[in-house]
Amino acid sequence: MPESHPTRRTVLGAVAATAAAPLLAGAPAARAAARRGDLLFVSPWKGTQIYGARFDADGGTLTSLGPVGDAPSNWTAPHPARPLLYVGSSEDGGIVHTYAIDRTTGALTRTGTAVRTDEGGTAGGGISHLGVDRPSRALLVANFEAGLAASLPLPKGVPGPPVSVVRDTGSGPNPRQNGPHVHHVTIDPSGRHALVADFGADRVFVHGFDRSTGAITPGTGSYASAPGSGPRRVLFHPRGRTAYVLNELSGDLETLDWRDGILTPRQRLALDSDAFTGTKSGAELALSGDGRFVYASSRGENVLVVFAADERTGRLRLVQRVPSGGLKPWSLTLHRGGRWLLAANQASGTVTVFAVDRRTGALTAAGDPVAFPAPACLTFLDG
């Protein structure tokens, strides 16, 4: 399949065109959008404001609502049932904030108490990922700068002080790997293990997890990726016997066998094409609801990569590399209906909507990119 990639001039031209669109809810188009579609939050990396948008899943149309709340954002995650948004910050202390969401306007109001996840003294950098484990009602925190994984209880939806904090050790050959830097925490399908992707240690650590308390308990096992890989994300196939690990520094995706808390390598596939000679940078990973397709983003070649997953073995086959519609696709998210994928292009300041071919998994850009300031995280309101 032939591949094409946007030049910087083309991308920035698209940004200039979309930037002229009204961003404030006072504009007629934005007021109309506020009354329909799914609410989406767009947050910059180390930003000071979070932006709202409405997504119309009938036509794949994304409309910006402008800034909806002041927040020191690194990463955001929604409560699965309540109108609450958790914001992981770059503030010293690895602080998590909670915001109440106005479902009509998207406006955010800070509520509850800010929760610290480390002792401070890390000079910022902070939190790299948040996720909610619904069965245990725990908020899982990846604190990159402090090199720790934490879990916070969610009584009435508002996080309390950590019920567990786990620190691992290790480093890698890259100058950015001077110590442990946790990038992602996820729970395995059995609910008995917490997997921690540690960018700095070149490992995926396997810890225990107690769903009755939401506590992560230190384990003894780990999977060692190749030196200098920089593990960033871990996802499980719905069948529960295959895990996928996205490596940032080496820009590749590993398929691993998962049995009894042990990860065993089976496959390793590059995100970028053979012709790419620049700096590799794997960024985000997503899985279709039926487990048939895996989606990844590369900030190296500025592409989204589609893989088909074998239903029986979980092994991957390349389907497509497609330009992300901008520069540095920091994250991507699938709409819950499965028909659309949205990509946040941080360096070009755009979010691109892609139509998903449900039969092949292939992506097709739908309309022009929409302008947002340095978008890094995309979060739909689930509740």
mmCIF file of C-alpha atoms in Angstrom:
data_model
loop_
_atom_site.group_PDB
_atom_site.id
_atom_site.type_symbol
_atom_site.label_atom_id
_atom_site.label_comp_id
_atom_site.label_asym_id
_atom_site.label_seq_id
_atom_site.Cartn_x
_atom_site.Cartn_y
_atom_site.Cartn_z
ATOM 1 C CA MET A 1 0.000 0.000 0.000
ATOM 2 C CA PRO A 2 1.521 3.369 -0.965
ATOM 3 C CA GLU A 3 2.180 5.768 1.899
ATOM 4 C CA SER A 4 2.143 9.551 1.944
ATOM 5 C CA HIS A 5 3.095 11.932 4.721
ATOM 6 C CA PRO A 6 2.203 15.578 5.354
ATOM 7 C CA THR A 7 4.841 18.225 5.023
ATOM 8 C CA ARG A 8 5.164 20.753 7.826
ATOM 9 C CA ARG A 9 3.920 23.506 5.459
ATOM 10 C CA THR A 10 0.788 21.486 4.591
ATOM 11 C CA VAL A 11 0.009 20.715 8.221
ATOM 12 C CA LEU A 12 0.535 24.247 9.450
ATOM 13 C CA GLY A 13 -1.637 25.514 6.630
ATOM 14 C CA ALA A 14 -4.443 23.284 7.876
ATOM 15 C CA VAL A 15 -3.901 24.598 11.383
ATOM 16 C CA ALA A 16 -4.144 28.200 10.218
ATOM 17 C CA ALA A 17 -7.412 27.457 8.452
ATOM 18 C CA THR A 18 -9.002 25.682 11.396
ATOM 19 C CA ALA A 19 -7.712 28.193 13.920
ATOM 20 C CA ALA A 20 -9.989 30.792 12.371
ATOM 21 C CA ALA A 21 -13.041 28.804 13.535
ATOM 22 C CA PRO A 22 -14.741 30.176 16.684
ATOM 23 C CA LEU A 23 -13.557 28.516 19.893
ATOM 24 C CA LEU A 24 -15.912 30.140 22.389
ATOM 25 C CA ALA A 25 -19.332 28.839 23.361
ATOM 26 C CA GLY A 26 -20.797 32.237 22.447
ATOM 27 C CA ALA A 27 -20.485 31.500 18.727
ATOM 28 C CA PRO A 28 -23.634 30.051 17.071
ATOM 29 C CA ALA A 29 -21.868 26.910 15.838
ATOM 30 C CA ALA A 30 -20.423 26.180 19.262
ATOM 31 C CA ARG A 31 -23.762 26.862 20.991
ATOM 32 C CA ALA A 32 -25.459 24.383 18.679
ATOM 33 C CA ALA A 33 -22.704 21.815 19.238
ATOM 34 C CA ALA A 34 -23.145 22.175 23.015
ATOM 35 C CA ARG A 35 -26.621 20.722 22.643
ATOM 36 C CA ARG A 36 -25.647 17.582 20.769
ATOM 37 C CA GLY A 37 -22.929 14.985 20.538
ATOM 38 C CA ASP A 38 -20.568 13.393 23.026
ATOM 39 C CA LEU A 39 -18.499 15.555 25.337
ATOM 40 C CA LEU A 40 -14.744 15.380 24.749
ATOM 41 C CA PHE A 41 -11.975 16.962 26.823
ATOM 42 C CA VAL A 42 -8.716 17.963 25.145
ATOM 43 C CA SER A 43 -5.783 18.718 27.424
ATOM 44 C CA PRO A 44 -2.282 19.957 26.574
ATOM 45 C CA TRP A 45 0.834 18.416 28.119
ATOM 46 C CA LYS A 46 1.821 20.607 31.101
ATOM 47 C CA GLY A 47 -1.028 22.900 30.156
ATOM 48 C CA THR A 48 -2.914 25.415 32.263
ATOM 49 C CA GLN A 49 -6.337 25.007 30.654
ATOM 50 C CA ILE A 50 -8.482 22.113 29.471
ATOM 51 C CA TYR A 51 -10.541 22.507 26.305
ATOM 52 C CA GLY A 52 -13.959 21.076 25.580
ATOM 53 C CA ALA A 53 -15.477 19.762 22.377
ATOM 54 C CA ARG A 54 -18.586 18.016 21.128
ATOM 55 C CA PHE A 55 -18.288 15.001 18.863
ATOM 56 C CA ASP A 56 -21.215 14.101 16.607
ATOM 57 C CA ALA A 57 -20.884 10.370 16.002
ATOM 58 C CA ASP A 58 -23.509 10.429 13.233
ATOM 59 C CA GLY A 59 -21.315 12.470 10.918
ATOM 60 C CA GLY A 60 -17.913 12.329 12.610
ATOM 61 C CA THR A 61 -17.928 16.074 13.247
ATOM 62 C CA LEU A 62 -15.797 17.603 16.022
ATOM 63 C CA THR A 63 -16.657 21.117 17.272
ATOM 64 C CA SER A 64 -14.492 22.995 19.762
ATOM 65 C CA LEU A 65 -16.128 24.646 22.771
ATOM 66 C CA GLY A 66 -12.986 26.532 23.745
ATOM 67 C CA PRO A 67 -11.443 26.447 27.232
ATOM 68 C CA VAL A 68 -13.784 24.918 29.820
ATOM 69 C CA GLY A 69 -11.631 25.032 32.941
ATOM 70 C CA ASP A 70 -8.315 26.106 34.420
ATOM 71 C CA ALA A 71 -6.306 23.003 35.276
ATOM 72 C CA PRO A 72 -2.592 22.134 35.522
ATOM 73 C CA SER A 73 -2.969 19.154 33.232
ATOM 74 C CA ASN A 74 -0.667 16.355 32.159
ATOM 75 C CA TRP A 75 -3.239 13.599 31.714
ATOM 76 C CA THR A 76 -6.949 13.150 32.322
ATOM 77 C CA ALA A 77 -9.348 10.260 32.932
ATOM 78 C CA PRO A 78 -13.130 10.157 33.462
ATOM 79 C CA HIS A 79 -15.076 8.474 36.236
ATOM 80 C CA PRO A 80 -16.901 5.569 34.517
ATOM 81 C CA ALA A 81 -20.362 6.597 35.758
ATOM 82 C CA ARG A 82 -20.272 10.054 37.380
ATOM 83 C CA PRO A 83 -19.685 13.453 35.716
ATOM 84 C CA LEU A 84 -16.178 13.752 37.148
ATOM 85 C CA LEU A 85 -12.825 14.305 35.472
ATOM 86 C CA TYR A 86 -9.538 13.344 37.133
ATOM 87 C CA VAL A 87 -6.564 15.482 36.185
ATOM 88 C CA GLY A 88 -3.002 14.307 36.743
ATOM 89 C CA SER A 89 -0.707 17.295 36.932
ATOM 90 C CA SER A 90 2.941 18.197 36.471
ATOM 91 C CA GLU A 91 2.959 19.883 39.890
ATOM 92 C CA ASP A 92 5.602 18.899 42.412
ATOM 93 C CA GLY A 93 4.167 16.119 44.550
ATOM 94 C CA GLY A 94 2.508 14.241 41.678
ATOM 95 C CA ILE A 95 -0.856 15.847 42.414
ATOM 96 C CA VAL A 96 -4.249 14.592 41.221
ATOM 97 C CA HIS A 97 -7.191 17.017 41.035
ATOM 98 C CA THR A 98 -10.894 16.253 40.603
ATOM 99 C CA TYR A 99 -13.304 18.366 38.559
ATOM 100 C CA ALA A 100 -17.087 18.240 38.385
ATOM 101 C CA ILE A 101 -18.414 18.366 34.819
ATOM 102 C CA ASP A 102 -21.386 20.370 33.611
ATOM 103 C CA ARG A 103 -22.827 17.955 31.057
ATOM 104 C CA THR A 104 -24.483 20.740 29.061
ATOM 105 C CA THR A 105 -21.627 23.206 28.674
ATOM 106 C CA GLY A 106 -18.604 21.036 29.502
ATOM 107 C CA ALA A 107 -17.518 23.531 32.166
ATOM 108 C CA LEU A 108 -15.171 22.132 34.826
ATOM 109 C CA THR A 109 -15.319 23.049 38.513
ATOM 110 C CA ARG A 110 -12.613 21.854 40.878
ATOM 111 C CA THR A 111 -14.028 19.766 43.721
ATOM 112 C CA GLY A 112 -12.602 17.730 46.581
ATOM 113 C CA THR A 113 -9.042 17.863 47.854
ATOM 114 C CA ALA A 114 -5.870 17.688 45.788
ATOM 115 C CA VAL A 115 -4.160 14.333 46.378
ATOM 116 C CA ARG A 116 -0.379 13.945 46.479
ATOM 117 C CA THR A 117 1.217 10.764 45.178
ATOM 118 C CA ASP A 118 4.862 11.507 46.073
ATOM 119 C CA GLU A 119 6.857 13.443 48.648
ATOM 120 C CA GLY A 120 7.880 16.197 46.244
ATOM 121 C CA GLY A 121 11.308 17.423 45.356
ATOM 122 C CA THR A 122 11.050 16.088 41.787
ATOM 123 C CA ALA A 123 10.905 19.567 40.218
ATOM 124 C CA GLY A 124 7.755 18.752 38.267
ATOM 125 C CA GLY A 125 7.334 16.297 35.410
ATOM 126 C CA GLY A 126 4.675 14.562 37.377
ATOM 127 C CA ILE A 127 1.978 12.222 36.241
ATOM 128 C CA SER A 128 2.091 10.502 32.855
ATOM 129 C CA HIS A 129 -1.140 8.452 32.924
ATOM 130 C CA LEU A 130 -4.359 7.911 34.880
ATOM 131 C CA GLY A 131 -6.882 5.107 34.611
ATOM 132 C CA VAL A 132 -9.854 3.828 36.613
ATOM 133 C CA ASP A 133 -10.212 0.154 37.525
ATOM 134 C CA ARG A 134 -13.981 -0.006 37.747
ATOM 135 C CA PRO A 135 -14.400 -3.251 39.768
ATOM 136 C CA SER A 136 -12.142 -2.032 42.595
ATOM 137 C CA ARG A 137 -13.191 1.637 42.314
ATOM 138 C CA ALA A 138 -9.527 2.622 42.292
ATOM 139 C CA LEU A 139 -7.728 5.328 40.344
ATOM 140 C CA LEU A 140 -4.421 3.990 38.977
ATOM 141 C CA VAL A 141 -1.650 6.583 38.779
ATOM 142 C CA ALA A 142 1.583 6.414 36.777
ATOM 143 C CA ASN A 143 3.948 8.987 38.311
ATOM 144 C CA PHE A 144 6.718 9.338 35.734
ATOM 145 C CA GLU A 145 9.011 11.768 37.518
ATOM 146 C CA ALA A 146 8.936 10.058 40.926
ATOM 147 C CA GLY A 147 9.142 6.585 39.380
ATOM 148 C CA LEU A 148 6.161 5.062 41.172
ATOM 149 C CA ALA A 149 2.761 3.473 40.671
ATOM 150 C CA ALA A 150 -0.029 4.416 43.055
ATOM 151 C CA SER A 151 -3.685 3.535 43.544
ATOM 152 C CA LEU A 152 -6.200 5.959 45.027
ATOM 153 C CA PRO A 153 -9.593 4.933 46.482
ATOM 154 C CA LEU A 154 -12.659 6.645 45.006
ATOM 155 C CA PRO A 155 -15.247 7.019 47.789
ATOM 156 C CA LYS A 156 -18.230 8.773 46.198
ATOM 157 C CA GLY A 157 -16.015 9.311 43.173
ATOM 158 C CA VAL A 158 -13.526 11.693 44.787
ATOM 159 C CA PRO A 159 -9.979 10.282 45.266
ATOM 160 C CA GLY A 160 -8.585 9.818 48.726
ATOM 161 C CA PRO A 161 -4.942 9.406 49.809
ATOM 162 C CA PRO A 162 -3.134 6.471 48.158
ATOM 163 C CA VAL A 163 -3.956 3.003 49.465
ATOM 164 C CA SER A 164 -0.747 1.758 47.843
ATOM 165 C CA VAL A 165 2.473 3.115 46.383
ATOM 166 C CA VAL A 166 4.960 0.820 44.649
ATOM 167 C CA ARG A 167 8.454 1.844 43.587
ATOM 168 C CA ASP A 168 10.703 -0.264 41.399
ATOM 169 C CA THR A 169 14.340 0.124 40.449
ATOM 170 C CA GLY A 170 16.281 0.090 37.222
ATOM 171 C CA SER A 171 17.702 2.205 34.431
ATOM 172 C CA GLY A 172 18.511 2.016 30.744
ATOM 173 C CA PRO A 173 21.186 3.110 28.253
ATOM 174 C CA ASN A 174 19.330 6.189 26.977
ATOM 175 C CA PRO A 175 20.097 9.481 28.821
ATOM 176 C CA ARG A 176 16.362 9.759 29.553
ATOM 177 C CA GLN A 177 16.508 6.422 31.381
ATOM 178 C CA ASN A 178 18.526 7.530 34.404
ATOM 179 C CA GLY A 179 16.165 5.719 36.773
ATOM 180 C CA PRO A 180 12.655 4.260 36.989
ATOM 181 C CA HIS A 181 10.001 6.306 35.169
ATOM 182 C CA VAL A 182 6.546 4.742 35.298
ATOM 183 C CA HIS A 183 4.470 5.447 32.190
ATOM 184 C CA HIS A 184 1.390 3.228 32.551
ATOM 185 C CA VAL A 185 -0.408 1.043 35.093
ATOM 186 C CA THR A 186 -3.046 -1.479 34.047
ATOM 187 C CA ILE A 187 -4.826 -4.473 35.589
ATOM 188 C CA ASP A 188 -4.787 -7.892 33.926
ATOM 189 C CA PRO A 189 -8.078 -9.605 32.938
ATOM 190 C CA SER A 190 -8.098 -11.770 36.070
ATOM 191 C CA GLY A 191 -7.916 -8.719 38.327
ATOM 192 C CA ARG A 192 -5.074 -10.279 40.319
ATOM 193 C CA HIS A 193 -2.114 -8.492 38.762
ATOM 194 C CA ALA A 194 -1.079 -4.873 38.189
ATOM 195 C CA LEU A 195 1.301 -4.402 35.272
ATOM 196 C CA VAL A 196 3.575 -1.361 35.329
ATOM 197 C CA ALA A 197 5.252 -0.171 32.120
ATOM 198 C CA ASP A 198 8.474 1.464 33.270
ATOM 199 C CA PHE A 199 10.049 3.629 30.586
ATOM 200 C CA GLY A 200 13.237 4.217 32.575
ATOM 201 C CA ALA A 201 13.899 0.648 33.694
ATOM 202 C CA ASP A 202 13.162 -1.024 30.320
ATOM 203 C CA ARG A 203 10.785 -3.373 32.096
ATOM 204 C CA VAL A 204 7.148 -4.245 32.570
ATOM 205 C CA PHE A 205 6.851 -5.060 36.255
ATOM 206 C CA VAL A 206 4.204 -7.545 37.386
ATOM 207 C CA HIS A 207 2.764 -6.805 40.826
ATOM 208 C CA GLY A 208 -0.129 -8.183 42.801
ATOM 209 C CA PHE A 209 -3.494 -6.444 42.924
ATOM 210 C CA ASP A 210 -6.316 -6.776 45.452
ATOM 211 C CA ARG A 211 -9.643 -5.758 43.947
ATOM 212 C CA SER A 212 -11.321 -5.758 47.352
ATOM 213 C CA THR A 213 -9.104 -2.870 48.486
ATOM 214 C CA GLY A 214 -7.669 -1.485 45.235
ATOM 215 C CA ALA A 215 -4.149 -1.990 46.587
ATOM 216 C CA ILE A 216 -1.105 -2.817 44.454
ATOM 217 C CA THR A 217 1.247 -5.201 46.267
ATOM 218 C CA PRO A 218 4.939 -5.498 45.326
ATOM 219 C CA GLY A 219 5.650 -8.499 43.129
ATOM 220 C CA THR A 220 8.806 -10.285 42.125
ATOM 221 C CA GLY A 221 8.338 -10.745 38.379
ATOM 222 C CA SER A 222 9.004 -8.557 35.376
ATOM 223 C CA TYR A 223 9.480 -8.652 31.624
ATOM 224 C CA ALA A 224 12.702 -7.110 30.312
ATOM 225 C CA SER A 225 12.367 -5.386 26.950
ATOM 226 C CA ALA A 226 15.444 -4.811 24.809
ATOM 227 C CA PRO A 227 17.850 -2.234 26.312
ATOM 228 C CA GLY A 228 16.809 1.290 25.332
ATOM 229 C CA SER A 229 13.242 0.311 24.382
ATOM 230 C CA GLY A 230 11.406 2.509 26.904
ATOM 231 C CA PRO A 231 8.089 0.649 27.555
ATOM 232 C CA ARG A 232 5.203 3.145 27.490
ATOM 233 C CA ARG A 233 1.868 1.280 27.259
ATOM 234 C CA VAL A 234 0.484 -2.195 28.068
ATOM 235 C CA LEU A 235 -2.857 -3.517 26.808
ATOM 236 C CA PHE A 236 -4.483 -6.952 27.013
ATOM 237 C CA HIS A 237 -6.341 -8.734 24.255
ATOM 238 C CA PRO A 238 -9.933 -9.546 25.348
ATOM 239 C CA ARG A 239 -9.183 -13.277 25.306
ATOM 240 C CA GLY A 240 -6.821 -12.624 28.213
ATOM 241 C CA ARG A 241 -3.775 -14.574 27.036
ATOM 242 C CA THR A 242 -1.991 -11.914 25.004
ATOM 243 C CA ALA A 243 -0.515 -8.585 26.062
ATOM 244 C CA TYR A 244 0.734 -5.807 23.801
ATOM 245 C CA VAL A 245 3.583 -3.530 24.884
ATOM 246 C CA LEU A 246 4.288 -0.272 23.059
ATOM 247 C CA ASN A 247 7.905 0.888 23.344
ATOM 248 C CA GLU A 248 8.548 4.616 23.004
ATOM 249 C CA LEU A 249 12.291 4.862 22.372
ATOM 250 C CA SER A 250 12.592 1.925 19.975
ATOM 251 C CA GLY A 251 9.292 2.783 18.274
ATOM 252 C CA ASP A 252 7.910 -0.734 18.138
ATOM 253 C CA LEU A 253 5.101 -2.949 19.388
ATOM 254 C CA GLU A 254 5.620 -6.290 21.129
ATOM 255 C CA THR A 255 3.182 -9.186 21.302
ATOM 256 C CA LEU A 256 3.621 -11.170 24.518
ATOM 257 C CA ASP A 257 2.151 -14.386 25.826
ATOM 258 C CA TRP A 258 0.497 -13.975 29.273
ATOM 259 C CA ARG A 259 0.245 -17.052 31.504
ATOM 260 C CA ASP A 260 0.014 -17.173 35.295
ATOM 261 C CA GLY A 261 1.545 -13.731 35.744
ATOM 262 C CA ILE A 262 4.443 -14.362 33.333
ATOM 263 C CA LEU A 263 5.085 -12.465 30.083
ATOM 264 C CA THR A 264 6.873 -14.279 27.255
ATOM 265 C CA PRO A 265 7.860 -12.540 23.977
ATOM 266 C CA ARG A 266 6.346 -13.751 20.707
ATOM 267 C CA GLN A 267 6.574 -10.907 18.190
ATOM 268 C CA ARG A 268 8.068 -7.437 17.705
ATOM 269 C CA LEU A 269 6.912 -5.087 14.929
ATOM 270 C CA ALA A 270 8.188 -1.640 13.949
ATOM 271 C CA LEU A 271 5.772 1.291 13.895
ATOM 272 C CA ASP A 272 7.655 3.306 11.287
ATOM 273 C CA SER A 273 8.380 2.267 7.721
ATOM 274 C CA ASP A 274 11.769 0.873 6.691
ATOM 275 C CA ALA A 275 12.503 4.140 4.893
ATOM 276 C CA PHE A 276 12.241 6.242 8.060
ATOM 277 C CA THR A 277 15.644 7.318 9.428
ATOM 278 C CA GLY A 278 14.617 9.889 12.054
ATOM 279 C CA THR A 279 14.159 9.594 15.814
ATOM 280 C CA LYS A 280 11.663 6.925 16.791
ATOM 281 C CA SER A 281 8.925 7.738 19.288
ATOM 282 C CA GLY A 282 6.023 5.374 19.935
ATOM 283 C CA ALA A 283 3.249 7.224 21.762
ATOM 284 C CA GLU A 284 -0.178 5.626 22.161
ATOM 285 C CA LEU A 285 -1.957 2.299 21.913
ATOM 286 C CA ALA A 286 -5.632 1.334 21.576
ATOM 287 C CA LEU A 287 -7.580 -1.850 20.939
ATOM 288 C CA SER A 288 -10.903 -2.226 19.155
ATOM 289 C CA GLY A 289 -13.745 -3.426 21.359
ATOM 290 C CA ASP A 290 -13.882 -6.823 19.644
ATOM 291 C CA GLY A 291 -10.097 -7.268 19.868
ATOM 292 C CA ARG A 292 -9.678 -7.606 16.104
ATOM 293 C CA PHE A 293 -7.521 -4.503 15.590
ATOM 294 C CA VAL A 294 -4.708 -2.729 17.430
ATOM 295 C CA TYR A 295 -3.994 0.957 16.805
ATOM 296 C CA ALA A 296 -0.725 2.732 17.614
ATOM 297 C CA SER A 297 0.717 6.191 17.018
ATOM 298 C CA SER A 298 4.264 7.131 16.108
ATOM 299 C CA ARG A 299 5.610 10.619 16.765
ATOM 300 C CA GLY A 300 8.630 9.657 14.688
ATOM 301 C CA GLU A 301 7.073 9.293 11.246
ATOM 302 C CA ASN A 302 3.854 11.130 12.292
ATOM 303 C CA VAL A 303 1.660 8.162 11.451
ATOM 304 C CA LEU A 304 -1.086 6.018 12.894
ATOM 305 C CA VAL A 305 -0.477 2.308 12.461
ATOM 306 C CA VAL A 306 -3.216 -0.315 12.180
ATOM 307 C CA PHE A 307 -2.597 -3.979 12.981
ATOM 308 C CA ALA A 308 -4.985 -6.916 12.658
ATOM 309 C CA ALA A 309 -4.894 -9.357 15.598
ATOM 310 C CA ASP A 310 -5.252 -13.073 15.001
ATOM 311 C CA GLU A 311 -8.314 -14.188 16.946
ATOM 312 C CA ARG A 312 -6.691 -17.399 18.175
ATOM 313 C CA THR A 313 -3.066 -16.401 18.809
ATOM 314 C CA GLY A 314 -3.246 -12.619 19.193
ATOM 315 C CA ARG A 315 -0.308 -12.197 16.799
ATOM 316 C CA LEU A 316 -0.378 -9.031 14.713
ATOM 317 C CA ARG A 317 -0.336 -8.305 10.991
ATOM 318 C CA LEU A 318 0.278 -4.836 9.543
ATOM 319 C CA VAL A 319 -2.818 -3.395 7.854
ATOM 320 C CA GLN A 320 -1.982 0.264 7.284
ATOM 321 C CA ARG A 321 0.238 3.235 8.034
ATOM 322 C CA VAL A 322 -1.630 6.497 7.567
ATOM 323 C CA PRO A 323 -0.516 10.109 8.190
ATOM 324 C CA SER A 324 -1.889 11.327 11.520
ATOM 325 C CA GLY A 325 -3.116 14.617 10.073
ATOM 326 C CA GLY A 326 -0.516 16.645 11.947
ATOM 327 C CA LEU A 327 2.793 16.552 13.784
ATOM 328 C CA LYS A 328 3.638 14.432 16.835
ATOM 329 C CA PRO A 329 0.484 12.303 17.385
ATOM 330 C CA TRP A 330 0.785 12.200 21.183
ATOM 331 C CA SER A 331 -2.369 10.197 21.813
ATOM 332 C CA LEU A 332 -5.384 8.656 20.149
ATOM 333 C CA THR A 333 -8.742 7.375 21.306
ATOM 334 C CA LEU A 334 -11.485 5.230 19.832
ATOM 335 C CA HIS A 335 -15.042 6.441 20.152
ATOM 336 C CA ARG A 336 -17.135 3.902 22.055
ATOM 337 C CA GLY A 337 -19.227 3.112 18.987
ATOM 338 C CA GLY A 338 -16.104 1.859 17.200
ATOM 339 C CA ARG A 339 -16.758 3.842 14.002
ATOM 340 C CA TRP A 340 -14.339 6.689 14.719
ATOM 341 C CA LEU A 341 -10.810 7.258 15.958
ATOM 342 C CA LEU A 342 -9.479 10.653 17.074
ATOM 343 C CA ALA A 343 -5.777 11.567 17.094
ATOM 344 C CA ALA A 344 -4.191 14.441 19.055
ATOM 345 C CA ASN A 345 -1.298 15.986 17.115
ATOM 346 C CA GLN A 346 0.542 17.890 19.823
ATOM 347 C CA ALA A 347 3.204 19.744 17.810
ATOM 348 C CA SER A 348 0.851 21.010 15.094
ATOM 349 C CA GLY A 349 -2.000 21.841 17.479
ATOM 350 C CA THR A 350 -4.648 19.718 15.767
ATOM 351 C CA VAL A 351 -7.076 16.886 16.458
ATOM 352 C CA THR A 352 -7.923 14.717 13.446
ATOM 353 C CA VAL A 353 -11.001 12.509 13.137
ATOM 354 C CA PHE A 354 -10.686 9.212 11.268
ATOM 355 C CA ALA A 355 -13.457 6.930 10.059
ATOM 356 C CA VAL A 356 -12.838 3.282 10.954
ATOM 357 C CA ASP A 357 -13.606 0.526 8.457
ATOM 358 C CA ARG A 358 -15.193 -2.031 10.769
ATOM 359 C CA ARG A 359 -14.346 -4.881 8.382
ATOM 360 C CA THR A 360 -10.642 -4.162 7.744
ATOM 361 C CA GLY A 361 -9.766 -1.783 10.606
ATOM 362 C CA ALA A 362 -8.368 0.747 8.112
ATOM 363 C CA LEU A 363 -8.557 4.492 8.826
ATOM 364 C CA THR A 364 -9.668 7.333 6.555
ATOM 365 C CA ALA A 365 -9.362 10.989 7.588
ATOM 366 C CA ALA A 366 -12.793 12.597 7.927
ATOM 367 C CA GLY A 367 -12.724 16.321 7.228
ATOM 368 C CA ASP A 368 -10.094 18.900 8.135
ATOM 369 C CA PRO A 369 -8.114 18.786 11.410
ATOM 370 C CA VAL A 370 -9.584 20.879 14.234
ATOM 371 C CA ALA A 371 -7.336 23.337 16.067
ATOM 372 C CA PHE A 372 -6.564 22.936 19.785
ATOM 373 C CA PRO A 373 -3.507 24.291 21.635
ATOM 374 C CA ALA A 374 -0.853 21.531 21.843
ATOM 375 C CA PRO A 375 -3.314 18.649 22.427
ATOM 376 C CA ALA A 376 -1.829 15.654 24.248
ATOM 377 C CA CYS A 377 -4.722 13.787 25.885
ATOM 378 C CA LEU A 378 -8.237 13.086 24.582
ATOM 379 C CA THR A 379 -10.903 12.005 27.066
ATOM 380 C CA PHE A 380 -14.561 11.252 26.330
ATOM 381 C CA LEU A 381 -17.051 11.609 29.182
ATOM 382 C CA ASP A 382 -18.170 8.034 29.810
ATOM 383 C CA GLY A 383 -20.940 8.555 32.346
#
